[in-house]
Amino acid sequence: MIVDLRSDTVTRPSKAMREAMMNAEVGDDVYSDDPTVNSLEERVAALFGKEAAVFTPSGSLANQLAIRTLVKPGEELLCESNSHIVRAELGAAATFSGITTRTWTAARGLLNAEQALELARPDSGPYLVSTTAIAVENTHNFGSGTVQPLDEIKRLYSLATPLGLKLHLDGARIWNAHVASSVPLSEYGKYFETISVCLSKGLGAPVGSLMISTKERVATARVWRKRYGAGMRQIGILAAAGHFALDKNVARLSEDHARAKKLAVACNSVVASTVNPAEIETNIVGLDLTGATWTAAEFAGKAREEGVWVSALGPKYVRLVTHLDVDDLGIERAVEVLQRLLKSAFVPK
Ligand SMILES: *Cc1c(COP(=O)(O)O)cnc(C)c1O
């Protein structure tokens, strides 16, 4: 038995999802002729109370299309320093759009409006880089699936708007935030000018993200999507997986959250400093191995030998992610292996 906790991207489409894909009505999406893509774009835009959306093959592209409609070349986007946009998109904002970034650092990636705004320098004239947008990641991936408090988002919006700053939501896991906090998706839509969402993380689709915004920004994003070489044809097959995921796999995210909590409680009960279960709100558990005699890579290597796959994302940082393809039995197995390994890892050599 293999329990793959490396990421929520490792899910395989279920038989029922594949059937939905097989039966999808399709057309040439570059001609806007694919009815399944069109209905998915309309559906997702409406969920967030927005005018329009465009389907993309990845969340990185959805983020990049969004921020390039917000920030001109030579202007800057502010981000948290462990956010996906600055840490995991390989410099795309600089490479493709001439956008610079500056970052603030927050424990667990938790948003604090003042901390973000302290960096902001809108309309800086000829001497300093002008800030035009701020990105917020919700949930925060490297922060261990942190849900951003709605009050803090509202505060950021109300302080940033008079300065002429726009907000972008990296909502790859906004579904998890929505399920964990009960904040309606349309509520998030009120504060963010642009939003990216993924169908291929917790929702279990094989591929697919969307960039969501005004009609005008989405029209611009469509031009750039084609220019980047991501104009696609009969992708109703993929959009059908997205529809299926939205129908079936949103509410069940609470199961992933409960299983992540179980993992956190189990690890904490062996070595309390590895994780605070109270901080685990969604499907990501970061384990801090500070004080262990093993590195994160050594820990991940030994876990893998026992069929439990985890990610070593820092010298002493291990990440566990629950998802659609890990059930209660898998969690039991993972708990047994992780507890045993933690005992060994924290025994002096
Ligand atoms: C995974 C992820 C993305 C997009 O990733 P792709 O692999 O490009 O689809 C964007 N933001 C966050 C926070 C993510 O975790």
Coordinates of C-alpha atoms and ligand atoms in Angstrom, one line a residue:
M1 CA 0.0 0.0 0.0
I2 CA 1.3 3.4 -1.0
V3 CA 0.0 6.5 0.7
D4 CA 1.0 9.5 -1.4
L5 CA 0.9 12.6 0.7
R6 CA 3.3 14.7 -1.4
S7 CA 0.7 16.9 -2.9
D8 CA -3.0 17.2 -3.7
T9 CA -2.0 17.2 -7.4
V10 CA -1.3 13.5 -7.4
T11 CA -4.9 12.4 -7.6
R12 CA -6.0 10.3 -10.6
P13 CA -9.3 11.1 -12.3
S14 CA -12.0 8.7 -11.1
K15 CA -13.9 6.4 -13.5
A16 CA -17.0 8.7 -13.2
M17 CA -14.9 11.8 -14.0
R18 CA -13.4 10.0 -17.0
E19 CA -16.9 9.1 -18.2
A20 CA -17.9 12.8 -17.9
M21 CA -14.8 13.7 -20.0
M22 CA -15.6 11.0 -22.6
N23 CA -19.2 12.3 -23.0
A24 CA -18.3 16.0 -23.2
E25 CA -19.6 18.1 -26.1
V26 CA -16.7 19.8 -27.7
G27 CA -15.7 22.4 -30.3
D28 CA -12.7 24.5 -31.2
D29 CA -12.1 26.7 -28.2
V30 CA -9.8 29.1 -30.1
Y31 CA -13.0 30.0 -32.0
S32 CA -14.9 30.1 -28.7
D33 CA -16.8 27.1 -30.1
D34 CA -16.5 24.7 -27.2
P35 CA -19.8 24.6 -25.3
T36 CA -18.3 22.8 -22.3
V37 CA -15.5 25.3 -21.9
N38 CA -17.8 28.2 -22.3
S39 CA -20.2 26.9 -19.7
L40 CA -17.4 26.2 -17.3
E41 CA -16.0 29.7 -17.7
E42 CA -19.5 31.2 -17.1
R43 CA -20.1 29.0 -14.2
V44 CA -16.9 29.8 -12.4
A45 CA -17.1 33.5 -13.0
A46 CA -20.7 33.4 -11.6
L47 CA -19.5 31.5 -8.5
F48 CA -17.3 34.5 -7.6
G49 CA -19.8 37.1 -8.7
K50 CA -17.5 38.2 -11.6
E51 CA -18.2 38.9 -15.2
A52 CA -15.9 36.5 -17.0
A53 CA -13.3 33.8 -16.8
V54 CA -10.8 32.1 -19.1
F55 CA -9.7 28.5 -18.9
T56 CA -5.9 27.8 -18.6
P57 CA -3.8 24.6 -18.5
S58 CA -2.1 25.6 -15.2
G59 CA -2.6 27.8 -12.2
S60 CA 0.7 29.5 -12.9
L61 CA -0.6 30.7 -16.2
A62 CA -3.8 31.9 -14.6
N63 CA -1.8 33.8 -12.1
Q64 CA 0.5 35.2 -14.7
L65 CA -2.4 36.3 -17.0
A66 CA -4.1 38.0 -14.1
I67 CA -1.1 40.0 -12.9
R68 CA -0.1 41.1 -16.3
T69 CA -3.5 42.7 -16.7
L70 CA -3.0 44.5 -13.4
V71 CA 0.7 45.6 -13.5
K72 CA 2.5 47.3 -16.3
P73 CA 6.1 46.5 -17.2
G74 CA 8.5 48.3 -14.8
E75 CA 5.8 48.4 -12.1
E76 CA 5.6 46.1 -9.1
L77 CA 3.5 43.5 -7.4
L78 CA 3.7 42.9 -3.7
C79 CA 3.6 39.3 -2.4
E80 CA 4.2 37.3 0.7
S81 CA 7.8 35.9 0.4
N82 CA 6.7 32.2 0.4
S83 CA 3.8 32.7 -2.0
H84 CA 3.6 30.5 -5.1
I85 CA 3.8 33.6 -7.4
V86 CA 7.3 34.5 -6.2
R87 CA 8.6 31.1 -5.1
A88 CA 7.3 28.6 -7.6
E89 CA 6.6 30.3 -10.9
L90 CA 10.2 30.5 -12.0
G91 CA 10.4 34.2 -12.3
A92 CA 7.5 34.3 -14.8
A93 CA 6.3 37.8 -13.8
A94 CA 9.8 39.2 -14.6
T95 CA 10.5 37.0 -17.6
F96 CA 7.2 37.5 -19.5
S97 CA 5.8 40.8 -18.2
G98 CA 8.7 42.9 -16.9
I99 CA 7.0 43.0 -13.5
T100 CA 9.1 43.3 -10.4
T101 CA 8.1 42.0 -7.0
R102 CA 8.8 43.0 -3.4
T103 CA 7.8 40.7 -0.6
W104 CA 6.8 40.8 3.1
T105 CA 7.3 37.7 5.2
A106 CA 4.5 36.5 7.5
A107 CA 4.5 33.5 9.9
R108 CA 2.3 30.8 8.3
G109 CA 1.8 33.2 5.4
L110 CA -1.0 34.7 7.4
L111 CA -2.2 38.0 5.9
N112 CA -1.8 41.2 7.9
A113 CA -3.0 44.2 5.9
E114 CA -0.6 46.8 7.4
Q115 CA 2.4 44.5 6.8
A116 CA 1.6 44.3 3.1
L117 CA 0.8 48.0 2.8
E118 CA 4.0 49.2 4.5
L119 CA 5.8 48.2 1.3
A120 CA 3.3 50.0 -1.0
R121 CA 4.6 53.0 -3.0
P122 CA 1.9 53.8 -5.5
D123 CA 2.6 56.5 -8.2
S124 CA 6.3 56.8 -7.2
G125 CA 7.2 59.1 -10.1
P126 CA 10.6 59.0 -11.7
Y127 CA 12.7 57.8 -8.7
L128 CA 11.1 54.7 -7.2
V129 CA 9.3 51.7 -8.6
S130 CA 5.5 52.2 -8.5
T131 CA 3.4 49.6 -6.8
T132 CA 0.2 48.7 -8.6
A133 CA -1.1 45.5 -7.1
I134 CA -0.9 43.2 -4.1
A135 CA -1.3 39.4 -4.3
V136 CA -2.9 37.3 -1.6
E137 CA -2.6 33.5 -1.5
N138 CA -5.6 31.7 0.0
T139 CA -5.1 29.1 1.3
H140 CA -1.4 29.7 1.7
N141 CA 0.4 26.6 0.4
F142 CA 3.8 26.9 2.1
G143 CA 2.2 28.4 5.2
S144 CA 0.5 24.9 5.7
G145 CA -2.8 25.6 4.1
T146 CA -3.5 28.7 6.1
V147 CA -7.0 30.3 5.6
Q148 CA -6.7 34.0 5.3
P149 CA -9.2 35.7 7.6
L150 CA -12.0 37.5 5.7
D151 CA -11.7 40.6 8.0
E152 CA -8.0 41.0 7.1
I153 CA -8.9 40.7 3.4
K154 CA -11.6 43.4 3.8
R155 CA -9.1 45.6 5.7
L156 CA -6.5 45.3 3.0
Y157 CA -9.1 46.1 0.4
S158 CA -10.4 49.2 2.2
L159 CA -6.9 50.5 2.8
A160 CA -5.5 49.6 -0.7
T161 CA -8.4 50.9 -2.8
P162 CA -8.0 54.6 -1.9
L163 CA -4.3 54.2 -2.9
G164 CA -5.3 53.0 -6.4
L165 CA -3.9 49.5 -5.7
K166 CA -5.7 46.4 -7.0
L167 CA -5.8 43.0 -5.3
H168 CA -5.1 39.6 -6.9
L169 CA -6.2 36.4 -5.3
D170 CA -4.1 33.3 -5.9
G171 CA -7.0 31.0 -5.1
A172 CA -5.5 27.7 -6.3
R173 CA -7.0 26.3 -3.1
I174 CA -9.8 28.8 -2.5
W175 CA -12.2 25.8 -2.4
N176 CA -10.4 24.6 0.7
A177 CA -10.6 28.1 2.3
H178 CA -14.3 28.3 1.4
V179 CA -15.2 24.9 2.9
A180 CA -13.1 25.5 6.0
S181 CA -14.4 29.0 6.7
S182 CA -17.9 28.9 5.1
V183 CA -17.1 32.3 3.5
P184 CA -19.1 32.3 0.2
L185 CA -17.0 32.3 -3.0
S186 CA -18.9 35.4 -4.1
E187 CA -17.7 37.2 -1.0
Y188 CA -14.1 36.7 -2.0
G189 CA -15.0 38.0 -5.4
K190 CA -15.9 41.4 -4.0
Y191 CA -12.4 42.3 -2.9
F192 CA -10.2 40.9 -5.6
E193 CA -10.0 42.4 -9.1
T194 CA -8.5 39.2 -10.5
I195 CA -8.7 35.6 -9.2
S196 CA -7.0 32.4 -10.2
V197 CA -8.4 29.0 -9.2
C198 CA -7.2 25.4 -9.8
L199 CA -9.4 22.4 -10.6
S200 CA -6.4 20.1 -10.5
K201 CA -5.5 20.3 -6.8
G202 CA -8.1 19.4 -4.1
L203 CA -10.9 19.0 -6.7
G204 CA -9.2 16.1 -8.5
A205 CA -9.4 17.2 -12.2
P206 CA -6.4 16.1 -14.2
V207 CA -5.7 19.6 -15.5
G208 CA -7.2 23.0 -15.6
S209 CA -7.3 26.4 -13.9
L210 CA -9.2 29.6 -14.6
M211 CA -8.4 33.3 -14.5
I212 CA -11.4 35.3 -13.4
S213 CA -12.1 39.0 -13.6
T214 CA -13.9 41.7 -15.6
K215 CA -14.9 41.1 -19.2
E216 CA -12.2 43.6 -20.3
R217 CA -9.4 42.0 -18.3
V218 CA -10.4 38.5 -19.4
A219 CA -10.5 39.6 -23.0
T220 CA -6.9 40.8 -22.6
A221 CA -5.9 37.6 -20.8
R222 CA -7.3 35.6 -23.8
V223 CA -5.0 37.5 -26.2
W224 CA -2.0 36.8 -24.0
R225 CA -3.0 33.1 -23.4
K226 CA -2.9 32.6 -27.2
R227 CA 0.3 34.6 -27.5
Y228 CA 2.0 32.3 -24.9
G229 CA 0.9 29.3 -27.0
A230 CA -1.9 28.2 -24.7
G231 CA -4.8 28.6 -27.1
M232 CA -6.3 25.1 -27.0
R233 CA -8.9 23.3 -29.2
Q234 CA -11.4 20.6 -28.2
I235 CA -10.7 21.1 -24.5
G236 CA -14.3 20.5 -23.5
I237 CA -12.9 17.1 -22.5
L238 CA -10.9 18.9 -19.8
A239 CA -13.6 21.4 -18.9
A240 CA -16.0 18.4 -18.4
A241 CA -13.6 17.2 -15.7
G242 CA -13.8 20.6 -14.1
H243 CA -17.6 20.6 -14.1
F244 CA -17.6 17.2 -12.6
A245 CA -15.1 18.3 -9.9
L246 CA -17.3 21.3 -9.0
D247 CA -20.4 19.1 -8.8
K248 CA -18.9 16.3 -6.7
N249 CA -15.6 17.3 -5.0
V250 CA -16.0 20.6 -3.3
A251 CA -18.1 19.8 -0.2
R252 CA -16.0 16.6 0.4
L253 CA -12.9 18.7 1.0
S254 CA -14.0 18.8 4.7
E255 CA -13.0 15.1 4.8
D256 CA -9.4 16.0 3.6
H257 CA -9.3 18.7 6.3
A258 CA -10.4 16.2 9.0
R259 CA -7.7 13.7 7.9
A260 CA -5.0 16.4 7.9
K261 CA -6.0 17.3 11.4
K262 CA -5.6 13.6 12.4
L263 CA -2.1 13.5 10.9
A264 CA -1.2 16.7 12.8
V265 CA -2.6 15.4 16.1
A266 CA -0.7 12.1 15.7
C267 CA 2.6 13.8 14.9
N268 CA 2.2 16.4 17.7
S269 CA 1.5 13.6 20.2
V270 CA 5.0 12.1 19.5
V271 CA 7.0 15.3 19.2
A272 CA 5.0 18.4 20.1
S273 CA 7.3 20.9 18.4
T274 CA 6.7 19.4 14.9
V275 CA 3.3 20.9 14.4
N276 CA 0.5 22.7 16.3
P277 CA -2.7 20.9 15.3
A278 CA -4.8 24.0 16.1
E279 CA -3.1 25.7 13.2
I280 CA -4.1 23.0 10.7
E281 CA -7.3 24.3 9.1
T282 CA -7.3 22.6 5.7
N283 CA -5.5 19.8 3.9
I284 CA -1.8 20.7 4.4
V285 CA 0.4 19.7 7.3
G286 CA 3.8 21.2 7.6
L287 CA 6.2 19.3 9.9
D288 CA 9.0 21.2 11.5
L289 CA 11.9 18.8 12.2
T290 CA 14.0 21.4 14.0
G291 CA 15.8 19.6 16.7
A292 CA 15.7 16.2 14.9
T293 CA 18.9 14.4 14.1
W294 CA 17.5 13.7 10.6
T295 CA 17.1 16.2 7.7
A296 CA 13.7 16.5 6.0
A297 CA 15.1 14.6 3.0
E298 CA 16.3 11.7 5.2
F299 CA 12.9 11.6 6.9
A300 CA 11.1 11.6 3.5
G301 CA 13.5 8.9 2.2
K302 CA 12.8 6.6 5.1
A303 CA 9.0 7.2 4.9
R304 CA 9.1 6.4 1.3
E305 CA 10.8 3.0 2.0
E306 CA 7.7 2.2 4.1
G307 CA 5.2 3.3 1.4
V308 CA 4.4 6.7 2.8
W309 CA 5.4 9.5 0.4
V310 CA 5.9 13.0 1.8
S311 CA 7.7 16.1 0.5
A312 CA 10.9 17.6 1.9
L313 CA 10.4 21.2 1.1
G314 CA 13.2 22.7 3.3
P315 CA 16.2 21.4 5.2
K316 CA 14.0 20.6 8.2
Y317 CA 10.5 21.1 6.6
V318 CA 8.3 18.2 5.6
R319 CA 4.9 18.7 4.0
L320 CA 2.0 16.2 4.1
V321 CA -1.1 16.9 2.0
T322 CA -4.4 15.0 2.1
H323 CA -6.6 14.6 -0.9
L324 CA -9.3 12.6 -2.8
D325 CA -7.1 9.5 -3.2
V326 CA -6.2 9.1 0.5
D327 CA -8.8 7.4 2.6
D328 CA -9.1 6.7 6.4
L329 CA -7.1 3.4 6.0
G330 CA -4.3 5.4 4.3
I331 CA -4.3 7.9 7.1
E332 CA -4.0 5.0 9.7
R333 CA -1.1 3.6 7.8
A334 CA 0.6 7.0 7.5
V335 CA 0.1 7.7 11.2
E336 CA 1.7 4.4 12.2
V337 CA 4.8 5.0 10.0
L338 CA 5.2 8.8 10.7
Q339 CA 4.9 8.3 14.5
R340 CA 7.5 5.6 14.4
L341 CA 9.9 7.6 12.3
L342 CA 9.4 10.7 14.3
K343 CA 10.5 8.8 17.4
S344 CA 13.7 7.7 15.7
A345 CA 14.3 11.1 14.1
F346 CA 14.3 12.9 17.5
V347 CA 16.4 10.4 19.3
P348 CA 20.0 11.7 19.6
K349 CA 22.3 9.7 17.3
Ligands
LIG1 C1 -0.2 24.8 -7.3 C2 -0.4 26.2 -7.1 C3 -0.5 27.1 -8.2 C4 -0.5 26.7 -9.6 O1 0.3 25.7 -10.0 P1 0.3 25.0 -11.4 O2 1.2 23.8 -11.1 O3 0.9 25.9 -12.3 O4 -1.1 24.6 -11.8 C5 -0.7 28.5 -7.9 N1 -0.8 28.9 -6.6 C6 -0.7 28.0 -5.6 C7 -0.8 28.6 -4.2 C8 -0.5 26.7 -5.8 O5 -0.3 25.9 -4.7

